Short mmCIF file of C-alpha atoms in Angstrom, two decimals:
data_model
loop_
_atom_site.label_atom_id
_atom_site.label_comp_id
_atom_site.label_asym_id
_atom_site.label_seq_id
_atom_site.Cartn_x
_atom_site.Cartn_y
_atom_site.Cartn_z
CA UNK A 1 -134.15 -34.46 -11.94
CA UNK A 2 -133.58 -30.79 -12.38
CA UNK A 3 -132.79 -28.16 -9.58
CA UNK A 4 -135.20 -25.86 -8.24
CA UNK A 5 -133.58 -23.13 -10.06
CA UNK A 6 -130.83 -24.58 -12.25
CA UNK A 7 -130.56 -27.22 -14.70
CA UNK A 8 -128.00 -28.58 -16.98
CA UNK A 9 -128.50 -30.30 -19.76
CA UNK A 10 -125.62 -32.12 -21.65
CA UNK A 11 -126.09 -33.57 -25.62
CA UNK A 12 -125.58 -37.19 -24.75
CA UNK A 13 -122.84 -38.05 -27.73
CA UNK A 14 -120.86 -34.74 -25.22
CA UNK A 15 -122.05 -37.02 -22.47
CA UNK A 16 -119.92 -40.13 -23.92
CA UNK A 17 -117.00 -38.21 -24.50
CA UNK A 18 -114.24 -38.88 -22.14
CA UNK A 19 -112.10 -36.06 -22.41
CA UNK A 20 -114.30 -33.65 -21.87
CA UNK A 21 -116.61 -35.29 -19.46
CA UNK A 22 -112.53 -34.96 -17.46
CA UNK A 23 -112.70 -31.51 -18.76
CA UNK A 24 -116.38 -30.34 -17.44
CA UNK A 25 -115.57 -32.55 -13.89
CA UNK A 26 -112.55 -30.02 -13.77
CA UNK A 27 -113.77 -26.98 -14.57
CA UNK A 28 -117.22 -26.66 -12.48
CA UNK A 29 -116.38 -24.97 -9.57
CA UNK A 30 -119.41 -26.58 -7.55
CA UNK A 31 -119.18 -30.06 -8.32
CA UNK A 32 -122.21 -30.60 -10.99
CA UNK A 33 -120.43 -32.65 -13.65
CA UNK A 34 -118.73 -36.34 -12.38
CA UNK A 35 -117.48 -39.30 -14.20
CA UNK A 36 -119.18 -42.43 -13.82
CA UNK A 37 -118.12 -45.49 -13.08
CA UNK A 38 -117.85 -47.38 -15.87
CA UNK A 39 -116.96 -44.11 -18.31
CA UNK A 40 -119.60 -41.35 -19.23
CA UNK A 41 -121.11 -38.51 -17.36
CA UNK A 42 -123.57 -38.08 -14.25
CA UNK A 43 -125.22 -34.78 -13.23
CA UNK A 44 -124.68 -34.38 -9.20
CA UNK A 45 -128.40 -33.56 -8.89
CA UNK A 46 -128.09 -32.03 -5.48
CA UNK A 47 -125.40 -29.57 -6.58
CA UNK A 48 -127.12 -28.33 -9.83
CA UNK A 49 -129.09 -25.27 -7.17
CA UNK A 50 -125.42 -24.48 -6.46
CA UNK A 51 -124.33 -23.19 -10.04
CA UNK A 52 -122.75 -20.30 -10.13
CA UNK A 53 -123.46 -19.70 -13.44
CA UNK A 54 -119.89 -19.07 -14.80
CA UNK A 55 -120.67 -20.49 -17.78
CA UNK A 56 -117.37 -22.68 -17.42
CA UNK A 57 -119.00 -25.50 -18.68
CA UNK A 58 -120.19 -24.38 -22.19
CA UNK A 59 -117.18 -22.84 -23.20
CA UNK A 60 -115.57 -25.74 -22.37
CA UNK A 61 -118.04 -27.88 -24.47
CA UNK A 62 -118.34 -27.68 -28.35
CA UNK A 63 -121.55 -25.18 -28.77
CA UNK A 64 -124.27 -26.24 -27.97
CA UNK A 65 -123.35 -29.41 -26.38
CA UNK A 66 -123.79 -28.36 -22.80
CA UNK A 67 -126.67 -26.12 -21.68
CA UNK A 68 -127.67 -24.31 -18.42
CA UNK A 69 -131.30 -23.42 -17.94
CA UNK A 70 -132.54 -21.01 -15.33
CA UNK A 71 -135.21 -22.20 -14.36
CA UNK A 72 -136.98 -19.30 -12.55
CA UNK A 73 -136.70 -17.64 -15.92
CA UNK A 74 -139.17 -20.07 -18.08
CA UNK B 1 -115.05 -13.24 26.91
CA UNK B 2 -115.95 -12.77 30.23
CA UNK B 3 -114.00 -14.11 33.47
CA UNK B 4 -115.45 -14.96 36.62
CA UNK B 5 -114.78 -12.73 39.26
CA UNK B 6 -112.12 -14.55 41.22
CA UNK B 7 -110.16 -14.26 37.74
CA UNK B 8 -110.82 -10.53 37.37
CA UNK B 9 -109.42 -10.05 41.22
CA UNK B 10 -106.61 -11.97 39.82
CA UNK B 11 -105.73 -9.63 36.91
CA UNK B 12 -106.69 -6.62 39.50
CA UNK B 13 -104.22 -7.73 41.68
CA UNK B 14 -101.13 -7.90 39.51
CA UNK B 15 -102.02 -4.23 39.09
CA UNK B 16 -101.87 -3.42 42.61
CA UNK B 17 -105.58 -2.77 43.45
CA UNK B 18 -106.82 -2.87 46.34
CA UNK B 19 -108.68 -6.30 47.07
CA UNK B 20 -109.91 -8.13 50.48
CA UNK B 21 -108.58 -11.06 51.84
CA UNK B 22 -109.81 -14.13 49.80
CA UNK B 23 -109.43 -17.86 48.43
CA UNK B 24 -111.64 -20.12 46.02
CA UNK B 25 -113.49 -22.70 47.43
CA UNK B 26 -113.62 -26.16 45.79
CA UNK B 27 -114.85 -28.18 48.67
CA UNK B 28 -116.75 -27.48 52.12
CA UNK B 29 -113.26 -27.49 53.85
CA UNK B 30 -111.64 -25.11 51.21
CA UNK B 31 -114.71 -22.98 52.88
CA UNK B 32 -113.68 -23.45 56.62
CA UNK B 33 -110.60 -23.41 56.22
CA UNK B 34 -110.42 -19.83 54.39
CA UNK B 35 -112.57 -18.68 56.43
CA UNK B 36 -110.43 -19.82 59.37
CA UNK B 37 -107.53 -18.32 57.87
CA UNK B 38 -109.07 -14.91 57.66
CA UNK B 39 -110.52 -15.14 60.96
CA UNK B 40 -113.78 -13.14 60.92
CA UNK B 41 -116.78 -12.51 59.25
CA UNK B 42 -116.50 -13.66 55.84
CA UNK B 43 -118.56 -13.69 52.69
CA UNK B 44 -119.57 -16.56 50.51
CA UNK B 45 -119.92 -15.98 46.95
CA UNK B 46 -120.57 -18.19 44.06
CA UNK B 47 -118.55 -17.89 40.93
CA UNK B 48 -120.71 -17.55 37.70
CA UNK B 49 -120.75 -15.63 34.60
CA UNK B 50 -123.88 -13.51 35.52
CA UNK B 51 -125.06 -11.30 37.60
CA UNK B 52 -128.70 -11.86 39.84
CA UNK B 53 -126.02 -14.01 42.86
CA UNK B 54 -127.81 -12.14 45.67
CA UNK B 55 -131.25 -12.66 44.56
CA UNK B 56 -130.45 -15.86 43.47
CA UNK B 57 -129.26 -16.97 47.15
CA UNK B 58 -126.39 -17.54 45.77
CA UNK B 59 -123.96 -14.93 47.96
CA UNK B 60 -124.33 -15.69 52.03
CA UNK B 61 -122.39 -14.33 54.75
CA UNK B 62 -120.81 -16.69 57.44
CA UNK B 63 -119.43 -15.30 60.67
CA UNK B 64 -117.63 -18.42 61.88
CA UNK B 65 -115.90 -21.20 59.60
CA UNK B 66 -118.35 -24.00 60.19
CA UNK B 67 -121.01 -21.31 59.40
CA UNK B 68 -119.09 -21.16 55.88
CA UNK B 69 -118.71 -24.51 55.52
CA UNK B 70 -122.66 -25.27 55.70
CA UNK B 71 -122.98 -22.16 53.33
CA UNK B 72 -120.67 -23.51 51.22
CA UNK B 73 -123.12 -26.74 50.58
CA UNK B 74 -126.53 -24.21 50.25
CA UNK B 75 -124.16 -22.08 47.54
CA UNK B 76 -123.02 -25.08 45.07
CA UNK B 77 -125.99 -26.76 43.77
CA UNK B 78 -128.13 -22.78 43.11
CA UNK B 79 -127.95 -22.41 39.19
CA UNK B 80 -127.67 -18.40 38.59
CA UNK B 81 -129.20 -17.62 35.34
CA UNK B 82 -128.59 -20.65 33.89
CA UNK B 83 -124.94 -21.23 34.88
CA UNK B 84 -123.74 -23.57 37.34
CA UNK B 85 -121.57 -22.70 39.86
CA UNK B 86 -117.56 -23.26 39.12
CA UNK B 87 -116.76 -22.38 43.14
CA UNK B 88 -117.19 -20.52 45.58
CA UNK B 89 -115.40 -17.58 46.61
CA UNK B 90 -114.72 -16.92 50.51
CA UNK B 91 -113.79 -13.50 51.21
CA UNK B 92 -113.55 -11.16 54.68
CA UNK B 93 -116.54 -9.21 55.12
CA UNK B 94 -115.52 -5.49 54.81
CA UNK B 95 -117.47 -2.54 56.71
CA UNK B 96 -118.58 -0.28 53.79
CA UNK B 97 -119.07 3.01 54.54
CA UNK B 98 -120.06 3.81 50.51
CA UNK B 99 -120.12 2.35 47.27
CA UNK B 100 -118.79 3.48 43.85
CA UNK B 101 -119.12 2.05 40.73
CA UNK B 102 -115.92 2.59 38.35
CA UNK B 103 -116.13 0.72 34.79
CA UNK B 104 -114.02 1.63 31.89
CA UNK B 105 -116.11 0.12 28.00
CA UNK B 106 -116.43 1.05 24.90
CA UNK B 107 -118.96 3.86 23.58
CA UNK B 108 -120.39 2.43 20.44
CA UNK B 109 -121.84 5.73 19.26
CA UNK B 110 -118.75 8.03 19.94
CA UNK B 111 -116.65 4.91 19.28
CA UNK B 112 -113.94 5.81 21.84
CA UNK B 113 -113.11 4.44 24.96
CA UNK B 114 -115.49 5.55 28.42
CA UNK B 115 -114.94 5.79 31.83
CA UNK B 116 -117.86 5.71 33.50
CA UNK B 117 -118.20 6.51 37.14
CA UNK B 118 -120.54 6.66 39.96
CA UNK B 119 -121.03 7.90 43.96
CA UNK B 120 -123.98 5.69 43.68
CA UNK B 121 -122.47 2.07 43.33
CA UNK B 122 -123.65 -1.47 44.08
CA UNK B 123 -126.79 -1.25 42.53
CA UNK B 124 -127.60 -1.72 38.42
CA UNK B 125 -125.56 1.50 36.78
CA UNK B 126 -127.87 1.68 33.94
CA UNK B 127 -131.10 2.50 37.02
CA UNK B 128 -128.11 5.10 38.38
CA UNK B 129 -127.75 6.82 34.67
CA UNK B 130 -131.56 6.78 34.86
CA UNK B 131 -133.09 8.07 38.37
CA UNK B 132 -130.06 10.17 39.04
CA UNK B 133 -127.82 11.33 35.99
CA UNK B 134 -126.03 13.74 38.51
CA UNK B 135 -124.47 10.93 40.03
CA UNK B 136 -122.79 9.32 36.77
CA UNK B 137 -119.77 10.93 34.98
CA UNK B 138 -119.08 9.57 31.33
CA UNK B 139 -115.44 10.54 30.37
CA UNK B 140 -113.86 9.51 27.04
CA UNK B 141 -110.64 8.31 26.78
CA UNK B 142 -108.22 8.72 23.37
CA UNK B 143 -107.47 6.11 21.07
CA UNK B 144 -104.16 7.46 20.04
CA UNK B 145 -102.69 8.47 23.24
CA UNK B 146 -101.62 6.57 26.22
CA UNK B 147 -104.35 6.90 28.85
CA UNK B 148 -103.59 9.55 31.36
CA UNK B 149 -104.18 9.77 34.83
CA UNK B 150 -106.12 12.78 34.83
CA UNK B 151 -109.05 10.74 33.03
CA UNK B 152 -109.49 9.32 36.55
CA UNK B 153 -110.08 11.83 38.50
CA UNK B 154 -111.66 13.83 35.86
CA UNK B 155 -114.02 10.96 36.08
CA UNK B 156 -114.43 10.93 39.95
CA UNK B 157 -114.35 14.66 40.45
CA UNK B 158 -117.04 14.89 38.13
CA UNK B 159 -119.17 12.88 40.09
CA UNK B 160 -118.49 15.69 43.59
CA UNK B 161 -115.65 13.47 44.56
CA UNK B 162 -112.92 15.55 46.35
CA UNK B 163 -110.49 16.05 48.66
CA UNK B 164 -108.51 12.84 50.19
CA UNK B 165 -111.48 10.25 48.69
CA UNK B 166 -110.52 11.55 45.37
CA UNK B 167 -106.76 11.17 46.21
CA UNK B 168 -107.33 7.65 46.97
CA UNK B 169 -109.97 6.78 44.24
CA UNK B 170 -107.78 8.10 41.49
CA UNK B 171 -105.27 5.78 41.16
CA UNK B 172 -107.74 2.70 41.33
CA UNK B 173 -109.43 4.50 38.61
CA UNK B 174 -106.48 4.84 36.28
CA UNK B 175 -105.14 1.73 36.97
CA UNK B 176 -108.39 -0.17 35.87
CA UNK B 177 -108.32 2.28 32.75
CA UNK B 178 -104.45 0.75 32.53
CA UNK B 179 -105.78 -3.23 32.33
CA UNK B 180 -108.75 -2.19 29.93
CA UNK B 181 -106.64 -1.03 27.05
CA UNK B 182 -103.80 -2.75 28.19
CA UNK B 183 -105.82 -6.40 28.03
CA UNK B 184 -107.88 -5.42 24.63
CA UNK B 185 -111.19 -5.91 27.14
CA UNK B 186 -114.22 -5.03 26.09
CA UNK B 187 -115.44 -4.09 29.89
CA UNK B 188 -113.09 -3.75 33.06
CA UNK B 189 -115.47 -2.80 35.90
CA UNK B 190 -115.33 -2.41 39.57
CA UNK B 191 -118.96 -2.64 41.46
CA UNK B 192 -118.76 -2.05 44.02
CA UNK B 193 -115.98 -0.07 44.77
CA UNK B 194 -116.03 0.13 48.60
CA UNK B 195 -115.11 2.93 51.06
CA UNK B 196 -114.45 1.22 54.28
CA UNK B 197 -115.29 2.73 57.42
CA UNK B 198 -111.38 3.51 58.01
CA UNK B 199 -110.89 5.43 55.02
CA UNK B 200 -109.51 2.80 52.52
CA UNK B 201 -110.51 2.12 49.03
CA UNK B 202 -111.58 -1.68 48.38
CA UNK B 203 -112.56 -3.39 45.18
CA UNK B 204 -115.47 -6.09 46.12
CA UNK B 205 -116.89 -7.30 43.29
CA UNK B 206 -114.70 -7.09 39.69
CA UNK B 207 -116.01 -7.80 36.07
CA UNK B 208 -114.22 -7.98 33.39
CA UNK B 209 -114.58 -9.16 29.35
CA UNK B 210 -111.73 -9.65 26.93
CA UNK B 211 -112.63 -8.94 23.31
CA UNK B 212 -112.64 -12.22 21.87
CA UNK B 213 -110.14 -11.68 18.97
CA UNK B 214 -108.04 -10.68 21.13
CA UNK B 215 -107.83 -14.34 22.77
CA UNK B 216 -104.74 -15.29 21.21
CA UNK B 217 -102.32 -12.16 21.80
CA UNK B 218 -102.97 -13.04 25.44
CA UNK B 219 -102.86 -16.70 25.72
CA UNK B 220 -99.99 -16.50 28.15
CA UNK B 221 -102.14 -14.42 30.56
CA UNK B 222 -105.06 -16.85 29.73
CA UNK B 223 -103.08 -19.35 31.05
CA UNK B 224 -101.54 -18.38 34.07
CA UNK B 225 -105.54 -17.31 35.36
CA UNK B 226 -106.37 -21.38 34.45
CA UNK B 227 -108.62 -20.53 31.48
CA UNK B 228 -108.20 -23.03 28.78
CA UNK B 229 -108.45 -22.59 25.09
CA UNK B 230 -111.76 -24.49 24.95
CA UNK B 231 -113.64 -22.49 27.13
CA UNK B 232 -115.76 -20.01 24.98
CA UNK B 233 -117.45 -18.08 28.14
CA UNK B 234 -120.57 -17.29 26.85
CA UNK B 235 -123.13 -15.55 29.01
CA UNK B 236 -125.12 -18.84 28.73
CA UNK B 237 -124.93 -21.70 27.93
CA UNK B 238 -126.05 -22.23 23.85
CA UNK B 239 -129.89 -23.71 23.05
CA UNK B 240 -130.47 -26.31 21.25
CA UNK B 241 -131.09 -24.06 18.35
CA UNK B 242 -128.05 -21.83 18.72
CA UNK B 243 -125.89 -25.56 18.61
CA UNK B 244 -128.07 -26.39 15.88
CA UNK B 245 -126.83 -23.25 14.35
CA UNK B 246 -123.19 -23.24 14.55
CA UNK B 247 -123.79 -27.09 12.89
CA UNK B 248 -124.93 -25.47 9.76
CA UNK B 249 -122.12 -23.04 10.00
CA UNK B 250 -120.01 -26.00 10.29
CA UNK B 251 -121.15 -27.97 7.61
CA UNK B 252 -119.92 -26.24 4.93
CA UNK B 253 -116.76 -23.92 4.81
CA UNK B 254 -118.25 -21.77 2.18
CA UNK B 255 -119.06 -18.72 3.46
CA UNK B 256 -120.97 -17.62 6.77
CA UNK B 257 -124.55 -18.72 8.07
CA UNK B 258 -124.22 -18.75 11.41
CA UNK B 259 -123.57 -17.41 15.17
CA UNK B 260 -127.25 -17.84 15.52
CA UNK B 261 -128.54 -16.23 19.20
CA UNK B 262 -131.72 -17.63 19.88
CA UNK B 263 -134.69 -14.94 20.79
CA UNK B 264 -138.61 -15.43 21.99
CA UNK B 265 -140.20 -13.14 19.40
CA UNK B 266 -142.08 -14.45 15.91
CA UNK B 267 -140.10 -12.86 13.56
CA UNK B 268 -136.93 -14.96 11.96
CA UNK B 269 -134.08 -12.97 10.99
CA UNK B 270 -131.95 -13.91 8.14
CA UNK B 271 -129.02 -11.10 7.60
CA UNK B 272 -125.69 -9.68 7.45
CA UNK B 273 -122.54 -7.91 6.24
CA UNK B 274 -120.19 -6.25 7.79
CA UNK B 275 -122.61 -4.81 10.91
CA UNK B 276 -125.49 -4.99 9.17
CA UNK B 277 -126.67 -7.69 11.55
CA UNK B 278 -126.46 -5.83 14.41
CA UNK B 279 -127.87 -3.12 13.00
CA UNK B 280 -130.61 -4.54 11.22
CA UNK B 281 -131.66 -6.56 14.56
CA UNK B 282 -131.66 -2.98 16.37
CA UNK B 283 -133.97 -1.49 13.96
CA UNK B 284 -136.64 -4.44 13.75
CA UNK B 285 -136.69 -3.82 17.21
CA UNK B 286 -136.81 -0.13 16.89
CA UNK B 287 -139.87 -0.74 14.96
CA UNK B 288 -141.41 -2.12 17.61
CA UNK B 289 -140.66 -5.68 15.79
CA UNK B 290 -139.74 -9.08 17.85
CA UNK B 291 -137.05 -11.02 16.48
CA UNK B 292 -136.91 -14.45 16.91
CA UNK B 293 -133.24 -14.98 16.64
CA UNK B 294 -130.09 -13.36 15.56
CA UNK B 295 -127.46 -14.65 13.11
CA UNK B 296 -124.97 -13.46 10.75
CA UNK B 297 -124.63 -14.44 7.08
CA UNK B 298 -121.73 -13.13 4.59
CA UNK B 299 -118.69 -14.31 2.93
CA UNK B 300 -121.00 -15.97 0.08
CA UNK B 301 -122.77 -18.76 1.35
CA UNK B 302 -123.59 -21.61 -0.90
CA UNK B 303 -127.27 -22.40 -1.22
CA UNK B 304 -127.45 -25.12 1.01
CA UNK B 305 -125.84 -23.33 3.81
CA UNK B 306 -128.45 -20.35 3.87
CA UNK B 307 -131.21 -22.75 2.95
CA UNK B 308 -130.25 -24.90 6.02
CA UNK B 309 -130.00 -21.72 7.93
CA UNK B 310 -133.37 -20.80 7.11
CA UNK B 311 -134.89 -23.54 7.64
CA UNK B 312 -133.58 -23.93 11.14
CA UNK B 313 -135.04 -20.64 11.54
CA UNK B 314 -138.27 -21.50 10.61
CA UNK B 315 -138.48 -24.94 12.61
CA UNK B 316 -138.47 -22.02 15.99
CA UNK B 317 -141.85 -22.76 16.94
CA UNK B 318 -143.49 -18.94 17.30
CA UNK B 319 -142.09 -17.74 13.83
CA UNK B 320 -144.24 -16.08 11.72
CA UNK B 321 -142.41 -14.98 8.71
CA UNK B 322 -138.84 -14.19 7.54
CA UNK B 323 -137.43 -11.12 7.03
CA UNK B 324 -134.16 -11.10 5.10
CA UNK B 325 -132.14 -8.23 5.09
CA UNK B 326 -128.54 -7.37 4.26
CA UNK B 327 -126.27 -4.16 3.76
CA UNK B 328 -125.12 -3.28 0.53
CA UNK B 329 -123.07 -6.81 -0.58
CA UNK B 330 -120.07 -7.41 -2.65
CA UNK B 331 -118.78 -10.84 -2.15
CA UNK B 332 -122.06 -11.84 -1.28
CA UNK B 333 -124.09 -13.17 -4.15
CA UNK B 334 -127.49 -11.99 -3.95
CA UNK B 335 -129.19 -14.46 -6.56
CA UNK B 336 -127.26 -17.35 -4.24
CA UNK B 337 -129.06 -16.22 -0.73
CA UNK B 338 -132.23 -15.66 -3.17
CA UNK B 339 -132.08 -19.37 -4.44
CA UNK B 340 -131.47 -20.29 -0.43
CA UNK B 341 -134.34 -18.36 1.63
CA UNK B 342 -136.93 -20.03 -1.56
CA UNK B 343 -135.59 -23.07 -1.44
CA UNK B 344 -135.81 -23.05 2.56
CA UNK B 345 -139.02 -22.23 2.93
CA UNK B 346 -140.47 -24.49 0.26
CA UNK B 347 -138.45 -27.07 1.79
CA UNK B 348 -140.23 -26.17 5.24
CA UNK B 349 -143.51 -26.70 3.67
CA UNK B 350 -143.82 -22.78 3.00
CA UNK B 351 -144.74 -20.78 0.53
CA UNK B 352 -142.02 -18.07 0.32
CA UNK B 353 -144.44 -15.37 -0.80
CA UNK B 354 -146.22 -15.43 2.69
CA UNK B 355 -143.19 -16.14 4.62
CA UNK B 356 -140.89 -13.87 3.95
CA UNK B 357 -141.79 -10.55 4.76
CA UNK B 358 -139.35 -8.37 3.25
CA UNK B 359 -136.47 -9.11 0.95
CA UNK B 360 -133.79 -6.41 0.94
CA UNK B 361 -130.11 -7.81 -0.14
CA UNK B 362 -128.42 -5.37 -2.89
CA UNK B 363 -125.44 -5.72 -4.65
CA UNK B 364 -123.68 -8.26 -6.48
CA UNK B 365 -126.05 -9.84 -8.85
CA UNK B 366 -129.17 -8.49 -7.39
CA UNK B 367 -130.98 -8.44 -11.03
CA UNK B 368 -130.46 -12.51 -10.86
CA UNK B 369 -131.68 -12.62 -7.50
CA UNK B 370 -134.47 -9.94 -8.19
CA UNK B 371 -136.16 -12.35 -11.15
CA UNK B 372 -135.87 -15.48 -8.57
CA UNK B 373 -137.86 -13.37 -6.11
CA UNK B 374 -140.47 -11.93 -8.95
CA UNK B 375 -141.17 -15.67 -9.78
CA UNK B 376 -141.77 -16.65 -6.47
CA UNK B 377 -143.84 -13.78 -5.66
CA UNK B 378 -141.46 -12.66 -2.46
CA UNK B 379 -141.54 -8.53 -1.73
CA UNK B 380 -138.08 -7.41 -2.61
CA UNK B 381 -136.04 -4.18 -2.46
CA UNK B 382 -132.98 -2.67 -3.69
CA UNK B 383 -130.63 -0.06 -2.40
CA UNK B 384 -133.14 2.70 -2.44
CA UNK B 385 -134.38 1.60 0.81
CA UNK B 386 -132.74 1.86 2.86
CA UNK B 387 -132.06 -1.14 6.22
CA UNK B 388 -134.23 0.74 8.91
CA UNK B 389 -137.03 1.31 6.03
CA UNK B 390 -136.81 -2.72 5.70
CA UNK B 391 -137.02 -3.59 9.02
CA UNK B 392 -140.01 -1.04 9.63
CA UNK B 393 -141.55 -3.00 6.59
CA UNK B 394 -140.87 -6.16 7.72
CA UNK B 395 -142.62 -5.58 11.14
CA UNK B 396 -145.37 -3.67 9.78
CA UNK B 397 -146.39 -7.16 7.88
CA UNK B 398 -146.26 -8.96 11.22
CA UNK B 399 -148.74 -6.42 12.62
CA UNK B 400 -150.63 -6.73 9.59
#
């Protein structure tokens, strides 16, 4: 479920990718990005609000592969 | 921080001011037997951290121990203002000739130290200033230099003090100017400052408040008066909401949404930055506004600190709508409190548009903020208007 304002979306072959699912749980300063158990990635829905929109994320992600919505712009 | 008054005669008399004959009272016999020991009329006075003891019943004059003793038991269990009596202080019974009032405090608008003085003492100083202007003296003190003695009796002469009263007042006057800067207080004050029928100067009643940053350069001093670290001192004890407050302070280190003082009005406050709190709160009520609480957010809260803060604000029964207001911010995110005061009243079942009355945080990322407000329909403003302008908007939609 998306945030009120923000929401992240992730291309789900990104999503499988263990390096940089370790890569995106490092770099997001607010928590949104965690491993899960088991490998792959889970959004921390109750964090997404929190984004700080440094943009962290998608430069650490091949282009394209991660994507941040505001969604008080649509 | 305030102290109670036995504490203030405490720090008084290291400094050599004059003080009556007294002990602290934990029990009925502490009472009779102080009173024994100063053998005469004594008077019985509880120890709280608020004024209203004489109206409250809660200061009584004995004239033989026994007499103090029973006093002692009518005195303990009367709650002054909401605070419960700590003990009781048994002290002689002076004959008063006059009062003075002598209190050395901070001047917000000159922002220097005053000395404020008064032929008029005993009764409320602020009435004095009031009904008869003639009989208060307001004398600044410097910031830079050492206090001097002649601030005292500037202070007193001012006043129509002369002659060998004004030899005796000044030194109790400059020595009280001594603990206030020496002490970092925030208010040293003497009220009443007696005249006894025999000539001498007497300090009855003392107040005094140490700045509470200032807490830690004088721990030792703390200490040796019995005041422990954990005691905060506050005028009252907290409400339920103001606890509830410093909880969502608590709950998350990032940034500030909190020191919440809980107010009767209809009008929620959400604001900050660097004085901008106080500020803001005086001009709502400038505006003829009523705020329903006070609180101070900066530092960059995260959104779930000022949504929790709002929406403790808006569980107050009585408030109407939100007005959410801060100076000019920098390491405050504007787009972050944005996403907080929505989310907090949609959260509280309210539609943000109605609630809040006026939006009015510039700065850092105020065009993010600015489109989260647009698309929920909330009345924004940037640095063009100014905080009193914002305040006077806010309340005008309350009246509306």
């Amino acid at each position: 479920m998306p945030g009120m304002f923000i929401d992240v979306l992730v291309d789900p072959k990104a999503a499988s990718d263990a390096a940089l699912v370790k890569k995106l749980v490092e770099v997001c300063p607010v928590n949104i990005f965690a491993a899960q158990e088991g490998g792959g990635l889970r959004i921390v829905e109750e964090n997404l609000d929190e984004c700080v929109l440094c943009d962290l994320c998608v430069q650490a992600a091949p282009p394209g592969a991660v994507r941040v919505i505001k969604r008080y712009e649509s | 921080m305030r102290f109670y008054e036995y504490e203030s005669k405490a720090l008084f008399a290291r400094h050599g001011l004059p003080l009556s004959k007294s002990g602290l009272a934990h029990s009925r016999e502490d009472a009779r037997r102080i009173a024994a020991e100063i053998a005469g009329p004594v008077v019985l006075k509880s120890q709280v951290l608020s004024g209203g003891r004489m109206k409250a019943g809660a200061v009584k004059f004995a004239d033989t121990p026994d007499e103090a003793a029973a006093h002692y038991d009518a005195i303990v269990p009367i709650v002054v203002s909401g605070q419960k009596c700590r003990a009781v202080l048994v002290e002689e019974k002076s004959q008063v000739q006059q009062e003075y009032y002598a209190g050395v405090t901070w001047d917000g608008r000159r922002k220097l130290p005053v000395v404020i003085f008064s032929d008029m003492g005993g009764i409320d100083i602020e009435q004095v200033a009031e009904r008869h202007p003639d009989h208060v003296s307001k004398t600044h003190a410097s910031t830079l230099l050492p206090p001097m003695p002649y601030l005292a009796k500037e202070a007193a002469a001012k006043t129509g003090v002369s002659g060998a009263d004004l030899t005796r007042l000044a030194p109790i006057v400059s020595r009280l100017i001594e603990i206030f800067f020496r002490y970092d207080l925030t208010l040293a004050e003497i009220n009443p400052l007696a005249k006894l029928e025999d000539g001498r100067f007497v300090v009855l009643d003392g107040h005094v408040d140490l700045e509470g940053d200032a807490r830690p350069k004088h721990e030792k001093l703390l200490a040796e008066l019995g005041i422990r670290p954990e005691e905060t001192r506050q005028a009252r004890p907290p409400t339920d909401f103001e606890v509830r407050g410093a909880q969502v302070d608590a709950g998350d280190h990032r940034g500030v949404a909190g020191n919440v003082v809980e107010f009767d009005g209809n009008l929620g406050l959400v604001i900050g930055a660097g004085g901008g709190s106080l500020t803001l709160f005086d001009a709502v009520r400038k505006h003829g506004g009523r705020p329903a609480n006070y609180c101070e957010i900066g530092g960059n809260p995260s959104v779930k600190k000022a949504c929790a803060l709002t929406k403790l604000v808006l569980s107050k029964p009585g408030v109407e709508k939100l007005a959410v207001m801060m100076n000019v911010v920098s390491n405050t995110r504007v787009d972050i409190v944005a996403r907080g005061v929505v989310k907090g009243c949609i959260e509280s079942g309210r539609d943000p548009a109605k609630t809040i009355a006026i939006f009015r945080i510039p700065g850092s990322w105020e065009q993010e903020g600015f489109k989260i407000l647009k698309k929920y329909g909330v009345e924004y403003c940037d640095r063009t208007v100014s905080m009193y302008e914002a305040a006077g908007r806010a309340v005008m939609k309350m009246k509306a």
